[in-house]
């Protein structure tokens, strides 16, 4: 043989060996399974035996029982025979974990349709079948990601519940906008009113257009040890009412050691747009929303409230849990309100942390449409009332441009009125296909929305329960991942959302 021909032959041989050694695990498993079925189809015990480990056991499932065969027993059944007509085999799934693998194969002939389930092991000789289960029964396929929504009312009779904070899987604090702060046992349904709520609470008059009352209840990240909780509510004085943020200690059903963290002066006569949403960031700081407090743009001053850095209204704040101001807050200017983090906000109630990205997202009410979802950015100006994705209530409103201002656009806005409220990033197994989706409750027409998020982009939006609408104030998960809603009704409900699929 010529030297060049020999070299080429060696290269081809080495390349073939290299390719064989570098087949993917999936391809190697497929080769083993195909070898098994090549022998099975014609009664070739050499091929069948080569695909199986010496310890292999094989089972047939018939009439509710397993019939177990050793490798040698199984091979003794085979005699050479013609390949069945119209025989097809299809590998449906392959799963590999270290040196163990599994596969599901569908086999069909003119007369039969059945399924084989293989477990395989990786040895020095390659992948071999460790055991196999076969059934000739027709099979059913269950999509574990298929979702069938179902509501279950856990408790009702609450007075427009606003917020919910889980102390444990069974117990949660619920703030009623037009009622009490209550401790609810979700199993026994027992309710206990928490005592010691501040006496300057301004009660709601009830009815549409009155936002007054109790708002958020939020546990400290270290609540188990320090018993701190945070409350937002409408506070009253001789001059009117405004939003107040406090911290308190909860022990034995009583609030004590109340500390005022923020008062959104001025006190005014309006009973709308308090804000009051609160959330802890991944940095351990407390973030909260304060509404603009106006119902109609015709009442805006020359420098609109939400654009005035010296006015506490229409903003989002970032403070330490004790009320002091973090040193790394954004800088606005000398007379800016202490703790100011973002501005240009009309009426934001819901704010939540995306634990995957550590970003805070918040919902905002528009006027005629203009409802939005925003990603919170340090020092951002979200534009109200200089710009809106909806329309003004006062059609003639035409704000004068503010020199030097740069406005941050929402990541999502609706073409219809939703009145978005408490929102939540889903994480769990019951609705596996929803992981990292943003769930948003709405008051207008009663709605619940699922937004598919990619980075800071909303890829799609789906309205849920379109045939069973309720005004939804809050979406939240329990410590074990159960999904709950609060309905904004005189006969308010705690609703568990289940996956009946």
Tab-separated table of N, CA and C in Angstrom, residues 323-435:
chain	number	residue	atom	x	y	z
A	323	UNK	N	-36.519	54.767	58.931
A	323	UNK	CA	-36.955	56.086	58.503
A	323	UNK	C	-35.833	57.014	58.081
A	324	UNK	N	-34.603	56.643	58.339
A	324	UNK	CA	-33.484	57.486	57.903
A	324	UNK	C	-33.296	57.337	56.388
A	325	UNK	N	-32.508	58.245	55.826
A	325	UNK	CA	-32.353	58.293	54.369
A	325	UNK	C	-31.039	57.622	53.957
A	326	UNK	N	-31.089	56.678	53.019
A	326	UNK	CA	-29.860	56.021	52.554
A	326	UNK	C	-28.912	57.025	51.894
A	327	UNK	N	-27.617	56.814	52.091
A	327	UNK	CA	-26.620	57.722	51.525
A	327	UNK	C	-26.530	57.616	50.008
A	328	UNK	N	-26.960	56.473	49.451
A	328	UNK	CA	-26.819	56.268	48.010
A	328	UNK	C	-28.098	56.551	47.234
A	329	UNK	N	-29.035	57.298	47.835
A	329	UNK	CA	-30.227	57.716	47.092
A	329	UNK	C	-29.838	58.659	45.965
A	330	UNK	N	-30.641	58.704	44.894
A	330	UNK	CA	-30.337	59.639	43.804
A	330	UNK	C	-30.410	61.087	44.300
A	331	UNK	N	-29.611	61.942	43.675
A	331	UNK	CA	-29.576	63.354	44.023
A	331	UNK	C	-30.443	64.143	43.050
A	332	UNK	N	-31.394	64.899	43.596
A	332	UNK	CA	-32.251	65.725	42.751
A	332	UNK	C	-31.772	67.179	42.806
A	333	UNK	N	-31.913	67.790	43.969
A	333	UNK	CA	-31.331	69.121	44.178
A	333	UNK	C	-31.489	69.464	45.644
A	334	UNK	N	-30.978	70.629	46.035
A	334	UNK	CA	-30.871	70.977	47.453
A	334	UNK	C	-32.200	70.917	48.187
A	335	UNK	N	-33.283	71.435	47.575
A	335	UNK	CA	-34.566	71.510	48.278
A	335	UNK	C	-35.480	70.315	48.003
A	336	UNK	N	-34.975	69.297	47.330
A	336	UNK	CA	-35.799	68.124	47.041
A	336	UNK	C	-36.170	67.412	48.334
A	337	UNK	N	-37.335	66.785	48.341
A	337	UNK	CA	-37.819	66.067	49.517
A	337	UNK	C	-36.858	64.935	49.870
A	338	UNK	N	-36.540	64.804	51.147
A	338	UNK	CA	-35.645	63.744	51.608
A	338	UNK	C	-36.241	62.372	51.292
A	339	UNK	N	-35.424	61.490	50.766
A	339	UNK	CA	-35.873	60.134	50.447
A	339	UNK	C	-36.420	59.978	49.047
A	340	UNK	N	-36.527	61.082	48.295
A	340	UNK	CA	-37.102	61.035	46.948
A	340	UNK	C	-36.281	60.107	46.058
A	341	UNK	N	-36.994	59.197	45.357
A	341	UNK	CA	-36.311	58.217	44.519
A	341	UNK	C	-36.743	58.316	43.049
A	342	UNK	N	-38.033	58.629	42.820
A	342	UNK	CA	-38.562	58.796	41.455
A	342	UNK	C	-39.767	59.711	41.535
A	343	UNK	N	-40.125	60.360	40.417
A	343	UNK	CA	-41.197	61.354	40.440
A	343	UNK	C	-42.030	61.272	39.158
A	344	UNK	N	-42.993	62.201	39.045
A	344	UNK	CA	-43.840	62.228	37.863
A	344	UNK	C	-44.876	61.118	37.852
A	345	UNK	N	-45.461	60.848	39.036
A	345	UNK	CA	-46.366	59.705	39.191
A	345	UNK	C	-47.733	60.193	39.640
A	346	UNK	N	-48.767	59.716	38.989
A	346	UNK	CA	-50.130	60.171	39.289
A	346	UNK	C	-50.742	59.423	40.473
A	347	UNK	N	-50.909	58.119	40.321
A	347	UNK	CA	-51.594	57.334	41.354
A	347	UNK	C	-51.117	55.897	41.285
A	348	UNK	N	-50.020	55.607	41.961
A	348	UNK	CA	-49.448	54.255	41.973
A	348	UNK	C	-49.781	53.577	43.289
A	349	UNK	N	-50.407	52.407	43.213
A	349	UNK	CA	-50.751	51.651	44.424
A	349	UNK	C	-49.931	50.375	44.559
A	350	UNK	N	-49.698	49.690	43.438
A	350	UNK	CA	-48.989	48.421	43.507
A	350	UNK	C	-47.510	48.577	43.209
A	351	UNK	N	-46.672	47.933	44.024
A	351	UNK	CA	-45.235	47.899	43.784
A	351	UNK	C	-44.730	46.543	44.264
A	352	UNK	N	-43.858	45.902	43.475
A	352	UNK	CA	-43.411	44.553	43.826
A	352	UNK	C	-42.002	44.333	43.316
A	353	UNK	N	-41.321	43.397	43.961
A	353	UNK	CA	-39.949	43.062	43.597
A	353	UNK	C	-39.938	41.855	42.668
A	354	UNK	N	-39.162	41.955	41.595
A	354	UNK	CA	-38.870	40.784	40.777
A	354	UNK	C	-37.629	40.132	41.367
A	355	UNK	N	-37.780	39.016	42.096
A	355	UNK	CA	-36.627	38.444	42.809
A	355	UNK	C	-35.555	37.894	41.884
A	356	UNK	N	-35.898	37.665	40.618
A	356	UNK	CA	-34.906	37.146	39.677
A	356	UNK	C	-33.949	38.240	39.221
A	357	UNK	N	-34.475	39.444	39.002
A	357	UNK	CA	-33.643	40.548	38.507
A	357	UNK	C	-33.356	41.598	39.571
A	358	UNK	N	-34.035	41.489	40.729
A	358	UNK	CA	-33.918	42.474	41.820
A	358	UNK	C	-34.433	43.852	41.421
A	359	UNK	N	-35.262	43.918	40.385
A	359	UNK	CA	-35.885	45.176	39.993
A	359	UNK	C	-37.261	45.308	40.644
A	360	UNK	N	-37.630	46.540	40.943
A	360	UNK	CA	-38.969	46.837	41.434
A	360	UNK	C	-39.832	47.315	40.271
A	361	UNK	N	-41.047	46.792	40.188
A	361	UNK	CA	-42.012	47.190	39.176
A	361	UNK	C	-43.220	47.779	39.892
A	362	UNK	N	-43.867	48.776	39.254
A	362	UNK	CA	-45.056	49.343	39.892
A	362	UNK	C	-46.139	49.621	38.860
A	363	UNK	N	-47.374	49.592	39.348
A	363	UNK	CA	-48.539	49.889	38.517
A	363	UNK	C	-48.955	51.330	38.757
A	364	UNK	N	-49.609	51.928	37.751
A	364	UNK	CA	-50.035	53.321	37.879
A	364	UNK	C	-51.383	53.526	37.192
A	365	UNK	N	-52.278	54.230	37.884
A	365	UNK	CA	-53.588	54.568	37.335
A	365	UNK	C	-53.500	55.776	36.411
A	366	UNK	N	-54.096	55.672	35.226
A	366	UNK	CA	-54.256	56.823	34.356
A	366	UNK	C	-55.592	57.499	34.626
A	367	UNK	N	-56.030	58.318	33.693
A	367	UNK	CA	-57.345	58.972	33.820
A	367	UNK	C	-58.314	58.247	32.895
A	368	UNK	N	-58.488	58.744	31.670
A	368	UNK	CA	-59.201	57.993	30.641
A	368	UNK	C	-58.164	57.137	29.923
A	369	UNK	N	-58.152	55.842	30.221
A	369	UNK	CA	-57.074	54.947	29.838
A	369	UNK	C	-55.761	55.461	30.474
A	370	UNK	N	-54.640	55.122	29.862
A	370	UNK	CA	-53.378	55.587	30.437
A	370	UNK	C	-52.906	54.784	31.631
A	371	UNK	N	-53.513	53.618	31.898
A	371	UNK	CA	-53.023	52.759	32.973
A	371	UNK	C	-51.712	52.123	32.530
A	372	UNK	N	-50.738	52.062	33.458
A	372	UNK	CA	-49.382	51.698	33.052
A	372	UNK	C	-48.734	50.705	34.012
A	373	UNK	N	-47.696	50.039	33.475
A	373	UNK	CA	-46.745	49.263	34.266
A	373	UNK	C	-45.371	49.861	34.013
A	374	UNK	N	-44.642	50.119	35.105
A	374	UNK	CA	-43.332	50.755	35.007
A	374	UNK	C	-42.275	49.940	35.748
A	375	UNK	N	-41.042	50.033	35.288
A	375	UNK	CA	-39.886	49.515	36.019
A	375	UNK	C	-39.270	50.694	36.771
A	376	UNK	N	-39.077	50.532	38.061
A	376	UNK	CA	-38.578	51.626	38.891
A	376	UNK	C	-37.083	51.844	38.657
A	377	UNK	N	-36.729	53.087	38.329
A	377	UNK	CA	-35.336	53.472	38.102
A	377	UNK	C	-34.976	54.630	39.036
A	378	UNK	N	-33.782	54.583	39.572
A	378	UNK	CA	-33.331	55.657	40.458
A	378	UNK	C	-33.285	56.983	39.708
A	379	UNK	N	-33.954	57.992	40.257
A	379	UNK	CA	-33.925	59.322	39.691
A	379	UNK	C	-34.804	59.538	38.482
A	380	UNK	N	-35.628	58.534	38.133
A	380	UNK	CA	-36.446	58.635	36.922
A	380	UNK	C	-37.634	59.574	37.131
A	381	UNK	N	-38.074	60.166	36.023
A	381	UNK	CA	-39.276	61.007	35.995
A	381	UNK	C	-40.243	60.348	35.013
A	382	UNK	N	-41.392	59.874	35.541
A	382	UNK	CA	-42.325	59.102	34.720
A	382	UNK	C	-43.361	59.970	33.994
A	383	UNK	N	-43.188	61.299	34.097
A	383	UNK	CA	-43.841	62.172	33.143
A	383	UNK	C	-45.164	62.797	33.509
A	384	UNK	N	-45.890	62.266	34.525
A	384	UNK	CA	-47.200	62.845	34.807
A	384	UNK	C	-47.041	64.244	35.392
A	385	UNK	N	-47.883	65.215	35.017
A	385	UNK	CA	-48.925	65.135	33.984
A	385	UNK	C	-48.470	65.694	32.632
A	386	UNK	N	-47.145	65.796	32.434
A	386	UNK	CA	-46.628	66.373	31.203
A	386	UNK	C	-46.934	65.495	29.996
A	387	UNK	N	-47.010	64.182	30.256
A	387	UNK	CA	-47.332	63.245	29.192
A	387	UNK	C	-48.093	62.063	29.787
A	388	UNK	N	-48.916	61.434	28.975
A	388	UNK	CA	-49.714	60.297	29.407
A	388	UNK	C	-50.000	59.422	28.198
A	389	UNK	N	-50.177	58.122	28.437
A	389	UNK	CA	-50.556	57.216	27.349
A	389	UNK	C	-52.071	57.203	27.143
A	390	UNK	N	-52.799	57.962	27.994
A	390	UNK	CA	-54.245	58.063	27.842
A	390	UNK	C	-54.675	59.487	27.520
A	391	UNK	N	-55.810	59.881	28.091
A	391	UNK	CA	-56.337	61.229	27.880
A	391	UNK	C	-56.539	61.899	29.235
A	392	UNK	N	-56.610	63.237	29.220
A	392	UNK	CA	-56.855	63.989	30.446
A	392	UNK	C	-58.344	64.043	30.746
A	393	UNK	N	-58.673	64.142	32.029
A	393	UNK	CA	-60.077	64.360	32.391
A	393	UNK	C	-60.510	65.762	31.971
A	394	UNK	N	-59.617	66.701	32.106
A	394	UNK	CA	-59.882	68.087	31.705
A	394	UNK	C	-59.293	68.268	30.311
A	395	UNK	N	-60.159	68.211	29.296
A	395	UNK	CA	-59.701	68.154	27.907
A	395	UNK	C	-58.828	69.343	27.532
A	396	UNK	N	-59.038	70.494	28.175
A	396	UNK	CA	-58.285	71.698	27.819
A	396	UNK	C	-56.915	71.768	28.488
A	397	UNK	N	-56.613	70.790	29.329
A	397	UNK	CA	-55.332	70.832	30.052
A	397	UNK	C	-54.168	70.751	29.077
A	398	UNK	N	-53.237	71.689	29.186
A	398	UNK	CA	-52.101	71.772	28.272
A	398	UNK	C	-50.883	72.265	29.059
A	399	UNK	N	-50.189	71.363	29.750
A	399	UNK	CA	-49.078	71.799	30.614
A	399	UNK	C	-47.934	72.394	29.814
A	400	UNK	N	-47.293	73.410	30.398
A	400	UNK	CA	-46.159	74.049	29.736
A	400	UNK	C	-44.921	73.179	29.909
A	401	UNK	N	-44.128	73.024	28.850
A	401	UNK	CA	-42.914	72.199	28.931
A	401	UNK	C	-41.992	72.674	30.048
A	402	UNK	N	-41.296	71.732	30.681
A	402	UNK	CA	-40.337	72.045	31.739
A	402	UNK	C	-38.949	71.810	31.179
A	403	UNK	N	-38.173	72.843	31.090
A	403	UNK	CA	-36.843	72.775	30.475
A	403	UNK	C	-35.955	71.769	31.195
A	404	UNK	N	-35.270	70.951	30.411
A	404	UNK	CA	-34.299	70.013	30.963
A	404	UNK	C	-34.863	68.698	31.421
A	405	UNK	N	-36.191	68.562	31.473
A	405	UNK	CA	-36.778	67.310	31.940
A	405	UNK	C	-36.643	66.201	30.908
A	406	UNK	N	-36.326	65.008	31.377
A	406	UNK	CA	-36.298	63.796	30.550
A	406	UNK	C	-37.269	62.799	31.187
A	407	UNK	N	-38.165	62.248	30.392
A	407	UNK	CA	-39.221	61.391	30.928
A	407	UNK	C	-39.004	59.922	30.560
A	408	UNK	N	-39.314	59.054	31.498
A	408	UNK	CA	-39.177	57.608	31.315
A	408	UNK	C	-40.518	57.018	30.899
A	409	UNK	N	-40.515	56.308	29.786
A	409	UNK	CA	-41.756	55.707	29.282
A	409	UNK	C	-42.110	54.443	30.063
A	410	UNK	N	-43.399	54.125	30.135
A	410	UNK	CA	-43.794	52.862	30.764
A	410	UNK	C	-43.352	51.674	29.914
A	411	UNK	N	-43.234	50.521	30.534
A	411	UNK	CA	-42.925	49.306	29.765
A	411	UNK	C	-44.200	48.691	29.200
A	412	UNK	N	-45.356	49.130	29.733
A	412	UNK	CA	-46.630	48.615	29.238
A	412	UNK	C	-47.738	49.603	29.568
A	413	UNK	N	-48.687	49.739	28.654
A	413	UNK	CA	-49.903	50.504	28.939
A	413	UNK	C	-51.061	49.832	28.223
A	414	UNK	N	-52.243	49.979	28.785
A	414	UNK	CA	-53.435	49.365	28.220
A	414	UNK	C	-54.203	50.365	27.352
A	415	UNK	N	-54.899	49.841	26.363
A	415	UNK	CA	-55.745	50.705	25.538
A	415	UNK	C	-57.115	50.902	26.170
A	416	UNK	N	-57.433	50.099	27.188
A	416	UNK	CA	-58.678	50.267	27.930
A	416	UNK	C	-58.355	50.570	29.398
A	417	UNK	N	-59.353	50.980	30.141
A	417	UNK	CA	-59.149	51.273	31.558
A	417	UNK	C	-59.129	49.977	32.350
A	418	UNK	N	-58.054	49.775	33.113
A	418	UNK	CA	-57.873	48.571	33.925
A	418	UNK	C	-57.857	48.910	35.412
A	419	UNK	N	-57.341	50.089	35.766
A	419	UNK	CA	-57.147	50.489	37.166
A	419	UNK	C	-56.287	49.461	37.892
A	420	UNK	N	-55.022	49.283	37.441
A	420	UNK	CA	-54.170	48.241	38.015
A	420	UNK	C	-53.783	48.538	39.455
A	421	UNK	N	-53.712	47.486	40.252
A	421	UNK	CA	-53.440	47.637	41.691
A	421	UNK	C	-52.258	46.745	42.079
A	422	UNK	N	-52.466	45.917	43.120
A	422	UNK	CA	-51.386	45.072	43.627
A	422	UNK	C	-50.933	44.058	42.599
A	423	UNK	N	-49.624	44.001	42.326
A	423	UNK	CA	-49.075	43.116	41.311
A	423	UNK	C	-48.027	42.203	41.925
A	424	UNK	N	-47.705	41.108	41.196
A	424	UNK	CA	-46.847	40.081	41.793
A	424	UNK	C	-46.185	39.254	40.703
A	425	UNK	N	-44.879	38.969	40.858
A	425	UNK	CA	-44.178	38.062	39.953
A	425	UNK	C	-44.379	36.634	40.435
A	426	UNK	N	-44.940	35.806	39.567
A	426	UNK	CA	-45.238	34.424	39.971
A	426	UNK	C	-43.980	33.568	39.970
A	427	UNK	N	-43.884	32.705	40.985
A	427	UNK	CA	-42.808	31.712	41.055
A	427	UNK	C	-43.370	30.486	41.756
A	428	UNK	N	-43.441	29.369	41.058
A	428	UNK	CA	-43.980	28.179	41.686
A	428	UNK	C	-44.158	27.052	40.687
A	429	UNK	N	-44.659	25.913	41.199
A	429	UNK	CA	-44.816	24.718	40.374
A	429	UNK	C	-46.260	24.475	39.953
A	430	UNK	N	-47.232	25.033	40.687
A	430	UNK	CA	-48.630	24.759	40.338
A	430	UNK	C	-48.976	25.334	38.968
A	431	UNK	N	-48.437	26.508	38.673
A	431	UNK	CA	-48.601	27.124	37.357
A	431	UNK	C	-47.205	27.273	36.738
A	432	UNK	N	-46.579	26.140	36.454
A	432	UNK	CA	-45.174	26.138	36.044
A	432	UNK	C	-44.928	27.010	34.816
A	433	UNK	N	-45.882	27.037	33.903
A	433	UNK	CA	-45.708	27.825	32.677
A	433	UNK	C	-45.764	29.319	32.949
A	434	UNK	N	-46.162	29.718	34.152
A	434	UNK	CA	-46.275	31.139	34.484
A	434	UNK	C	-45.037	31.684	35.193
A	435	UNK	N	-44.047	30.881	35.430
A	435	UNK	CA	-42.897	31.368	36.186
A	435	UNK	C	-42.301	32.615	35.535
